[in-house]
Short mmCIF file of C-alpha atoms in Angstrom, two decimals:
data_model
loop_
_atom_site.label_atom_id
_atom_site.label_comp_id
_atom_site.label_asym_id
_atom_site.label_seq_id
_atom_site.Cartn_x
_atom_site.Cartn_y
_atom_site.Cartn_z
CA UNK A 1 -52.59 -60.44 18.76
CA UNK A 2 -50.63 -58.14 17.51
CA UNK A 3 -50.88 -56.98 13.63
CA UNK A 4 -47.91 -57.76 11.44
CA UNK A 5 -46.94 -56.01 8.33
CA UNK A 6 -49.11 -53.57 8.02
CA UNK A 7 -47.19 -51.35 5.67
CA UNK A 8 -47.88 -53.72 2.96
CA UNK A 9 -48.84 -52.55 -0.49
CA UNK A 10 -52.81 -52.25 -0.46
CA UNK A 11 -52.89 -51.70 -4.55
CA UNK A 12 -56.54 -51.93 -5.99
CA UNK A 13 -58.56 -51.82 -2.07
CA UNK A 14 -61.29 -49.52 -2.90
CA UNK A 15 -60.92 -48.21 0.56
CA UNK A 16 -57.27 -46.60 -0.37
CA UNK A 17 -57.97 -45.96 -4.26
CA UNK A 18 -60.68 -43.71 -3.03
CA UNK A 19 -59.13 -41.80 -0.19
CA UNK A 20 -55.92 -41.36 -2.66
CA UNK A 21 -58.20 -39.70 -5.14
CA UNK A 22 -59.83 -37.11 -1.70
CA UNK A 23 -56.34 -36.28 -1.18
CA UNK A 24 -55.93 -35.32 -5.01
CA UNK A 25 -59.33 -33.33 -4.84
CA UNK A 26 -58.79 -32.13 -1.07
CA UNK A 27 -57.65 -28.23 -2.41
CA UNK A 28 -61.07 -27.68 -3.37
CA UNK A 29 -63.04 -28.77 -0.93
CA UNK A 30 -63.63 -26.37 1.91
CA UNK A 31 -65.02 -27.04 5.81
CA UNK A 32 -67.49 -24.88 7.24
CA UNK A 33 -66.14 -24.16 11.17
CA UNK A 34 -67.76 -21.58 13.53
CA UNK A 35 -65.62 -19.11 12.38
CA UNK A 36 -65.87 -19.29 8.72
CA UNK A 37 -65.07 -22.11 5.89
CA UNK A 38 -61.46 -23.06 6.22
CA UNK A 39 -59.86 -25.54 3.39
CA UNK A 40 -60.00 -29.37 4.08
CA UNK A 41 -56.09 -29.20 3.34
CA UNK A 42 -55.92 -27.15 6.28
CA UNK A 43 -57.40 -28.73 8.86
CA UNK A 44 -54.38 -30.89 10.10
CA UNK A 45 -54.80 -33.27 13.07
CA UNK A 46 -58.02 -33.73 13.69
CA UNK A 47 -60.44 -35.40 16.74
CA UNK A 48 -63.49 -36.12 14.50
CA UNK A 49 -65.91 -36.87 16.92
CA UNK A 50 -65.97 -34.62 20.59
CA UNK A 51 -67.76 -32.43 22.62
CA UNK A 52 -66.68 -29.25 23.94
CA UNK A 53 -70.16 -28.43 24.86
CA UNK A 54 -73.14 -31.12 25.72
CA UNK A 55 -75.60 -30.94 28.18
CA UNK A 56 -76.27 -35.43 28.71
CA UNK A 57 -78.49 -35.07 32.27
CA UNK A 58 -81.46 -36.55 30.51
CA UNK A 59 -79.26 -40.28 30.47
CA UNK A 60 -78.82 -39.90 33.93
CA UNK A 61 -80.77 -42.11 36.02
CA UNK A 62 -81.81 -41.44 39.72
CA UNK A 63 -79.94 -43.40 42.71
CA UNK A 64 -81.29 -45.67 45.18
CA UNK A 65 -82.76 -43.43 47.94
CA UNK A 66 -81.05 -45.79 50.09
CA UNK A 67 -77.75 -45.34 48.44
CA UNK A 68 -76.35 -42.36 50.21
CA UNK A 69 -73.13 -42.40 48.86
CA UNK A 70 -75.18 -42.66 45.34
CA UNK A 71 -77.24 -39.68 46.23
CA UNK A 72 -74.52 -37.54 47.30
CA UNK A 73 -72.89 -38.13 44.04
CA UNK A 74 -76.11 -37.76 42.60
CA UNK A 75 -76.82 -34.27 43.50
CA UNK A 76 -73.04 -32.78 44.15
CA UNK A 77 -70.66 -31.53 42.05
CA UNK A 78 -68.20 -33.49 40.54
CA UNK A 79 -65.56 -34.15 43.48
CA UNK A 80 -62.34 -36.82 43.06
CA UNK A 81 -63.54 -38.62 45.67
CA UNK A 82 -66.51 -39.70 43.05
CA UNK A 83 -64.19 -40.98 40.65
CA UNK A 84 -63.24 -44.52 41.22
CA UNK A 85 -67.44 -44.77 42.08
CA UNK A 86 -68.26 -43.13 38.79
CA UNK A 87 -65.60 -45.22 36.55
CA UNK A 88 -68.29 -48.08 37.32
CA UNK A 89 -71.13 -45.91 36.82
CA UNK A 90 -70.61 -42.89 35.22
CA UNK A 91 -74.04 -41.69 34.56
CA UNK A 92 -74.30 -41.69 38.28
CA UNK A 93 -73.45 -37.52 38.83
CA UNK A 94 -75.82 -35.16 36.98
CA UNK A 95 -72.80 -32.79 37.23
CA UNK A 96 -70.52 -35.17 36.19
CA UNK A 97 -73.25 -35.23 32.63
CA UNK A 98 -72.44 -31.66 31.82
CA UNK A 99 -70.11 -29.73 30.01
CA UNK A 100 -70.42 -25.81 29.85
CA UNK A 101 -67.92 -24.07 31.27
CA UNK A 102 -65.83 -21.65 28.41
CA UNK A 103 -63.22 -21.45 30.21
CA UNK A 104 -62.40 -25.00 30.97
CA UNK A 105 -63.16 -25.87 27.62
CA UNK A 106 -60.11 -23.29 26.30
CA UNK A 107 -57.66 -24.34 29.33
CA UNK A 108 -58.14 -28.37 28.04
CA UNK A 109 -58.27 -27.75 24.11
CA UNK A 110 -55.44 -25.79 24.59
CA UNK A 111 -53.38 -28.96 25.50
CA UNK A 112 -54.65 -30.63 22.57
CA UNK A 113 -52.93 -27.63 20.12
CA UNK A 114 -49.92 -28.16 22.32
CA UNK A 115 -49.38 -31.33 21.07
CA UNK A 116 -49.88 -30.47 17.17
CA UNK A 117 -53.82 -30.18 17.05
CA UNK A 118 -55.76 -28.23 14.45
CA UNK A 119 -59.07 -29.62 14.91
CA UNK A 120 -62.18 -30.06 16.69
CA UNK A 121 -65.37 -31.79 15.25
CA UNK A 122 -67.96 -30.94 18.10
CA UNK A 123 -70.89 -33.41 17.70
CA UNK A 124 -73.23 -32.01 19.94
CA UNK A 125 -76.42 -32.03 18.14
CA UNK A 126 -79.66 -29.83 18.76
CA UNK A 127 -81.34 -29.48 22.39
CA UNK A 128 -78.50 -30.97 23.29
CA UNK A 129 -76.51 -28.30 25.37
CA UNK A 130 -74.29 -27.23 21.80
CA UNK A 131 -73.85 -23.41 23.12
CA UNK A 132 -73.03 -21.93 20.04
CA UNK A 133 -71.12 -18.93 21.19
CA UNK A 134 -69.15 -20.69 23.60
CA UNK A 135 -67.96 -23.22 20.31
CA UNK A 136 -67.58 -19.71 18.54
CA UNK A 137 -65.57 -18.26 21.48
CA UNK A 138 -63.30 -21.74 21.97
CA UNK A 139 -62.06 -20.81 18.39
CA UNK A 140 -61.42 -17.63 18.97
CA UNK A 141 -59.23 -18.06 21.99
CA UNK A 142 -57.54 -20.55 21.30
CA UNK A 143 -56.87 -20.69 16.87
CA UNK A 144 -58.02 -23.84 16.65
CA UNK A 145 -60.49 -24.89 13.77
CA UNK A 146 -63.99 -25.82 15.56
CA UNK A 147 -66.66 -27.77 13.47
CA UNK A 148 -69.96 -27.78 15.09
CA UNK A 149 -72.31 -30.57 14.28
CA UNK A 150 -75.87 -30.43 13.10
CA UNK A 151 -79.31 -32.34 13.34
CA UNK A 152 -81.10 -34.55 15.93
CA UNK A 153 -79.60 -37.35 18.72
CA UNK A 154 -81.24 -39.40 20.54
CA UNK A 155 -85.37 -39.40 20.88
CA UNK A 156 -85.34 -38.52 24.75
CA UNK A 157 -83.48 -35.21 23.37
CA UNK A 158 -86.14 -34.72 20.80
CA UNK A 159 -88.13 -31.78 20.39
CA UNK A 160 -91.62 -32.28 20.44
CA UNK A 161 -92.37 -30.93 16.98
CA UNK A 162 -90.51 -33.99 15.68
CA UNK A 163 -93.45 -35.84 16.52
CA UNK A 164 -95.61 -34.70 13.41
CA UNK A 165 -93.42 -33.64 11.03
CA UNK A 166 -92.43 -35.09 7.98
CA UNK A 167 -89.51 -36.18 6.58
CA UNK A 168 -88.66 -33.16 4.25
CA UNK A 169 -89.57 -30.93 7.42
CA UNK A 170 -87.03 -32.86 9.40
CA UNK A 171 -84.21 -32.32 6.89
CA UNK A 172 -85.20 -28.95 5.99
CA UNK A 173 -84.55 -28.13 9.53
CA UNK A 174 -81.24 -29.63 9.39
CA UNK A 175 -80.64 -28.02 6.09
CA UNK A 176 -81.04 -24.93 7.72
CA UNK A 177 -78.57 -25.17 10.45
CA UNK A 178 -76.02 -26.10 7.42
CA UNK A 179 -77.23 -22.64 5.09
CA UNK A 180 -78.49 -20.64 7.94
CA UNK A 181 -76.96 -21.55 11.39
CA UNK A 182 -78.01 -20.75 14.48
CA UNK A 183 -76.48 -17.49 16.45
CA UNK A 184 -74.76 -16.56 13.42
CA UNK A 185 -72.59 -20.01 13.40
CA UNK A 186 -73.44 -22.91 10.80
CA UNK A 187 -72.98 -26.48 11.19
CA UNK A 188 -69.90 -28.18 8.98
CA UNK A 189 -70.93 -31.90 10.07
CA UNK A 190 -74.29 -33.42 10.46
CA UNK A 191 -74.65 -35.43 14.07
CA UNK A 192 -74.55 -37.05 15.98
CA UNK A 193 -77.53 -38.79 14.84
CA UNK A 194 -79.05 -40.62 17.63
CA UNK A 195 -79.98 -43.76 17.29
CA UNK A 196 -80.62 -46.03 20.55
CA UNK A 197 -80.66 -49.94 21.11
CA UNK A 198 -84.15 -49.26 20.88
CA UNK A 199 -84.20 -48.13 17.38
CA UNK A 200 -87.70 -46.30 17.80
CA UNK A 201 -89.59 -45.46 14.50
CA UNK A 202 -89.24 -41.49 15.41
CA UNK A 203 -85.33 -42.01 15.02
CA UNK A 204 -85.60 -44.32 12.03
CA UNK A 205 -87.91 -40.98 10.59
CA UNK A 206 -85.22 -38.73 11.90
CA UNK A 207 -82.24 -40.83 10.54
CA UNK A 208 -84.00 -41.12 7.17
CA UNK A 209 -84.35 -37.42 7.06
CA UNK A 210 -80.80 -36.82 8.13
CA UNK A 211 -79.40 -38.97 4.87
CA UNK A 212 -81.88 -36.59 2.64
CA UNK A 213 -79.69 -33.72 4.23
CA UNK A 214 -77.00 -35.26 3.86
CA UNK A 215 -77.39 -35.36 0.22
CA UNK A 216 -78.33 -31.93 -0.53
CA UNK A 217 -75.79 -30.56 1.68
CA UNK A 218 -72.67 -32.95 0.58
CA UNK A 219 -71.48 -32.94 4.69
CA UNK A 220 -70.44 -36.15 6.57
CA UNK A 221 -73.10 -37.87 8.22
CA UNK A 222 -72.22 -39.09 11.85
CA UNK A 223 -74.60 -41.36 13.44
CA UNK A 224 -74.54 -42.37 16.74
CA UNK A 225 -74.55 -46.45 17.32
CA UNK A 226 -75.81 -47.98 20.62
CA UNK A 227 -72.21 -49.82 20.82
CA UNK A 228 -73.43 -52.91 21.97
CA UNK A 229 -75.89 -53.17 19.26
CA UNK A 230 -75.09 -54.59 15.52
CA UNK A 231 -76.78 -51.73 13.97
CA UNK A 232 -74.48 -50.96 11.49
CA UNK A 233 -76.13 -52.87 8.00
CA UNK A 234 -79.33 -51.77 8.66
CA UNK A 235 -78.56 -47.91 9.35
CA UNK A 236 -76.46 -47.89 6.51
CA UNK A 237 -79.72 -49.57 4.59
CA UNK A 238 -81.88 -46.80 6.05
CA UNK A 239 -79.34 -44.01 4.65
CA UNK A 240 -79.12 -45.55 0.76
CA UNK A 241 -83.10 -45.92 0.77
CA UNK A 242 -82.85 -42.12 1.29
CA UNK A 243 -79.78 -41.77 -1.24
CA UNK A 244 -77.12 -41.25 0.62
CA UNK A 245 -73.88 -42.87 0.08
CA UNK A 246 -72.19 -45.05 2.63
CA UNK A 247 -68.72 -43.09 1.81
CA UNK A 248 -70.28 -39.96 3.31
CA UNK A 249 -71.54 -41.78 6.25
CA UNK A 250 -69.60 -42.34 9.93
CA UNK A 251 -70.94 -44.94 12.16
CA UNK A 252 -69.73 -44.29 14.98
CA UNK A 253 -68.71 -46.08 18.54
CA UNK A 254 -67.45 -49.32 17.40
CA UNK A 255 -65.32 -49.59 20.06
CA UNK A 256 -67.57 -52.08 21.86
CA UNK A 257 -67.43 -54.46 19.39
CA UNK A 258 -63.55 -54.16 19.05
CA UNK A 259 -63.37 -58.03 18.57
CA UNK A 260 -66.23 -58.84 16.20
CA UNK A 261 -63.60 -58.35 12.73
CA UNK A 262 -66.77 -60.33 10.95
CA UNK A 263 -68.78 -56.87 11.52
CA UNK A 264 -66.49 -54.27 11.12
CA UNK A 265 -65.05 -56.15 7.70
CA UNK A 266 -68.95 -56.02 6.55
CA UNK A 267 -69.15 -52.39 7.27
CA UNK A 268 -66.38 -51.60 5.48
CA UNK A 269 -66.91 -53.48 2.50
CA UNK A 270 -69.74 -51.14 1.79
CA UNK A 271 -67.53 -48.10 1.89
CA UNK A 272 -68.71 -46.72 5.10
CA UNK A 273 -66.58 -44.68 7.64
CA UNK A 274 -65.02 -46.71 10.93
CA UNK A 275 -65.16 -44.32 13.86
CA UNK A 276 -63.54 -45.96 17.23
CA UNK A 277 -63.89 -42.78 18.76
CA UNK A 278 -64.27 -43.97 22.66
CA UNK A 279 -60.41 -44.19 22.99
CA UNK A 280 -59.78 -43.61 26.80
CA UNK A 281 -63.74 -44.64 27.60
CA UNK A 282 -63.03 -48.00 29.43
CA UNK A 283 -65.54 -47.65 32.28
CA UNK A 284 -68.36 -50.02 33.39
CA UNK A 285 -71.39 -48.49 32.28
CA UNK A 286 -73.70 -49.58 35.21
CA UNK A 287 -76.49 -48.41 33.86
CA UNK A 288 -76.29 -50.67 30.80
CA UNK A 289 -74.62 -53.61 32.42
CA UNK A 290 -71.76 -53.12 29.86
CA UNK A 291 -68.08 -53.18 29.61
CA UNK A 292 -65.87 -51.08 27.63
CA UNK A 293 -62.98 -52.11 26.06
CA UNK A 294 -59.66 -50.64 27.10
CA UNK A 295 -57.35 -49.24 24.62
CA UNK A 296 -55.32 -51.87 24.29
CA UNK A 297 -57.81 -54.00 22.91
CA UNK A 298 -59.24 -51.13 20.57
CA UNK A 299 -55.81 -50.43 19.14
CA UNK A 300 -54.89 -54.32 18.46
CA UNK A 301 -58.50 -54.44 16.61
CA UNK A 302 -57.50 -50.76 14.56
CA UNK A 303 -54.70 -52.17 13.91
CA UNK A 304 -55.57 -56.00 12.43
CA UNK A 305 -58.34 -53.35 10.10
CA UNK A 306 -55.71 -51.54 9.19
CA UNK A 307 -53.55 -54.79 8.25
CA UNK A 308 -56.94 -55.59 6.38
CA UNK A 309 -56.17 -52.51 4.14
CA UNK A 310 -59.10 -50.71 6.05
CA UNK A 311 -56.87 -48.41 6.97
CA UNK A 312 -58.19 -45.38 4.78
CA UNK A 313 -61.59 -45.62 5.88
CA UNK A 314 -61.16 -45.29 9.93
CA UNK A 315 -61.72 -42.37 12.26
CA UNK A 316 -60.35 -42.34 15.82
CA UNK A 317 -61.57 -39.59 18.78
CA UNK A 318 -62.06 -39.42 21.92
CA UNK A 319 -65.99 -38.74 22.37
CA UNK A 320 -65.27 -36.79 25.54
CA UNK A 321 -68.42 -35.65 26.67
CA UNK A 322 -68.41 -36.10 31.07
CA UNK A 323 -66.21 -34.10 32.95
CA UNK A 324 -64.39 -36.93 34.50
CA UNK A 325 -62.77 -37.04 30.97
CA UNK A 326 -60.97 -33.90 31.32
CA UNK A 327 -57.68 -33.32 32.56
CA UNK A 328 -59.06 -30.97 35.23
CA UNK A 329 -61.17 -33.84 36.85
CA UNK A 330 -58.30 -36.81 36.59
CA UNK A 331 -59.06 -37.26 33.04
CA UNK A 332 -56.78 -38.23 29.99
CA UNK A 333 -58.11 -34.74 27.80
CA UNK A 334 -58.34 -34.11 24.21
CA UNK A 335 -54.55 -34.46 23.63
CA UNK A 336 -54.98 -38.48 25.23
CA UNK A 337 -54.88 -39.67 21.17
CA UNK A 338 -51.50 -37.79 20.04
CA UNK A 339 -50.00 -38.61 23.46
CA UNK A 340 -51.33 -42.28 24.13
CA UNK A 341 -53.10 -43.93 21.47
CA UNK A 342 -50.87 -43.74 18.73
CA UNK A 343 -48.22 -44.89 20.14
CA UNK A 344 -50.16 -48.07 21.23
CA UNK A 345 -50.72 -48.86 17.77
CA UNK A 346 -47.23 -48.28 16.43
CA UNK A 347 -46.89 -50.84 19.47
CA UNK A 348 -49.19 -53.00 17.83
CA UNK A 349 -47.21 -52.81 13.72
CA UNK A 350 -48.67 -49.89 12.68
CA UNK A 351 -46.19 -47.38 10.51
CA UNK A 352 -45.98 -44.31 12.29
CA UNK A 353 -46.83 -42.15 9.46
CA UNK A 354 -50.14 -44.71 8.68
CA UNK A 355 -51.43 -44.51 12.88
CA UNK A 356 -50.82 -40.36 12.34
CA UNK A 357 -52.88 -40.51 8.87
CA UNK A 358 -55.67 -41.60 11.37
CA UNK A 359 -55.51 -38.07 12.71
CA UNK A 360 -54.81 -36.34 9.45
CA UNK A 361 -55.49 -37.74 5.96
CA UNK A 362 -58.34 -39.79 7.16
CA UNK A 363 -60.34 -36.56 8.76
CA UNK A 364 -59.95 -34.44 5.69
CA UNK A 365 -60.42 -37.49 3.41
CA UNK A 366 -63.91 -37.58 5.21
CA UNK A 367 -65.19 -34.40 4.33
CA UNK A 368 -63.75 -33.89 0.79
CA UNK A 369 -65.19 -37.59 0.41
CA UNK A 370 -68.59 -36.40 1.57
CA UNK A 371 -68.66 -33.41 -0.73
CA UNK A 372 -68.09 -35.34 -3.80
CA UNK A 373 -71.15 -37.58 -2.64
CA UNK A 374 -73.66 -34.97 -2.31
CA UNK A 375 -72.67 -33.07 -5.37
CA UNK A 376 -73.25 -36.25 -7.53
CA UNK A 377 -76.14 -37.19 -5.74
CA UNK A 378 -77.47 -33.29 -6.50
CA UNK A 379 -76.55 -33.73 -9.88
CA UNK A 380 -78.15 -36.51 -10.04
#
């Protein structure tokens, strides 16, 4: 159903009280991109959670040997005959799992700064195909503001040394990609953390040391959900154990449980970030058995939190990270949200400015939010 009145005065939700007072505190706050810190205030529309880079081949599984069409997509590259095969299995191409081509990357970010964008929060974490001079050379080319992400996904992609280490060697690591960075570029975002449906103890250890980082460095915290999962409560659990504050923390792809309002209301009670950032992602995931919702269904649920007075406290993206996401390969692109998305939810009540503030306020709101958190927690 569609939301109604959601322009509503939202006087005394903690949810808008605080993002008013980011927006107040926003000219101070700067955001460290690969070219340089640039001021929160600057950084305009915004995907908060993308990929220009990732390397995902370790997800892939292997197809039946008896499969050919399976193990011609398997081993090929990615070809438009493979499409309407991989929209029901997507994991299915190992070529289709990998995104590192410069080039490409500037030809389909450029669309998205046609349309107004700023922006680009790339969450590709360690080992996990990031190519820092690549993110540093996207920037250049084409004057958009590129925020690469820092720390550890999921534990297939971790490195062995993760094994024995301890927590403060974990975030001192992560620290270091924050202070230090890594080919001369430093992280502005921590994630995406990995955490699986599993939930193994070495990414509990990892996530734990990822909110200790998060406190010392005052940077949003972006942890990757297994969708399907109702992880939310306990990671954010995990995180204040470690003292971290739910307002600098994302949990992100909640777009699988677009309809469960019970969870996401919960989540956001606690002050937590919202991200539905699989906007255009409505494939069957074979591999899981899974389902993902189409827009339509994300934007009626965005919109009924936003109705909620949730509004302030939710992040929308993209999460392109397969090549069959691109525009080059039949895909809707990074500029799918401007173009698409918000116009679904105006569709569904939404003010125009308030579905645009999704792209905006609520991106910059998120960092100057974050730095606030780890400077009282430093303080502290």
């Amino acid at each position: 159903m569609a939301a109604q009145d959601t322009t509503g005065d939202t006087a005394g939700d903690p949810a808008e009280d605080t993002a008013d007072n980011a927006a107040d505190n926003a000219a101070g706050v700067t955001v460290q991109t690969v070219t340089g810190p640039v001021a929160a205030s600057e950084l305009g529309m915004t995907l908060a959670h993308e990929h220009l880079f990732t390397d995902n081949r370790r997800r892939c599984r292997e197809p039946d040997p008896d499969d050919a069409e399976a193990v011609e997509i398997a081993g090929s590259p990615l070809h438009p005959a493979y499409l309407a095969r991989l929209r029901f299995d997507p994991m299915l191409s190992r070529d289709n799992a990998v995104l590192d081509d410069a080039d490409l990357a500037v030809t389909e970010a450029l669309r998205f700064r046609a349309v107004g964008g700023r922006t680009i929060v790339n969450q590709t974490p360690l080992d996990c195909g990031r190519r820092e001079g690549d993110l540093r050379q996207v920037a250049e080319r084409t004057g958009l503001n590129v925020v690469a992400g820092a720390g550890y996904y999921l534990e297939a992609f971790h490195p062995p040394w993760l094994r024995d280490a301890t927590l403060d060697e974990i975030a001192d690591s992560i620290v270091r990609e924050v202070e230090e960075g890594t080919d001369g570029v430093r992280a502005g975002i921590l994630g995406e953390t990995g955490v699986s449906a599993d939930f193994t103890d070495e990414e509990r250890r990892v996530l734990r040391a990822s909110g200790r980082a998060q406190r010392r460095t005052g940077l949003p915290l972006s942890v990757h959900l297994p969708g399907w999962e109702r992880y939310g409560s306990e990671v954010l659990d995990v995180l204040e154990a470690e003292g971290c504050d739910p307002a600098a923390v994302v949990l992100s792809h909640l777009n699988p449980s677009a309809g469960d309002v019970a969870y996401h209301r919960a989540l956001g009670a606690r002050g937590t970030w919202l991200s539905f950032d699989m906007i255009g992602i409505d494939w069957w995931f074979g591999h899981q058995n899974t389902q993902a919702p189409a827009d339509s269904v994300v934007a009626s649920a965005v919109a009924g939190l936003i109705g909620e007075g949730l509004g302030a406290r939710i992040l929308i993206s993209c999460d392109t990270y397969l090549k069959m996401q691109l525009h080059a390969f039949g895909g809707y692109g990074y500029d799918h949200l401007p173009l698409r998305f918000l116009p679904a939810l105006v569709r569904e009540g939404v003010a125009p400015e308030r579905a645009a503030a999704l792209l905006t306020d609520n991106p910059r709101d998120l960092f100057v939010t974050a730095a606030r958190t780890g400077a009282a927690g430093r303080g502290s």
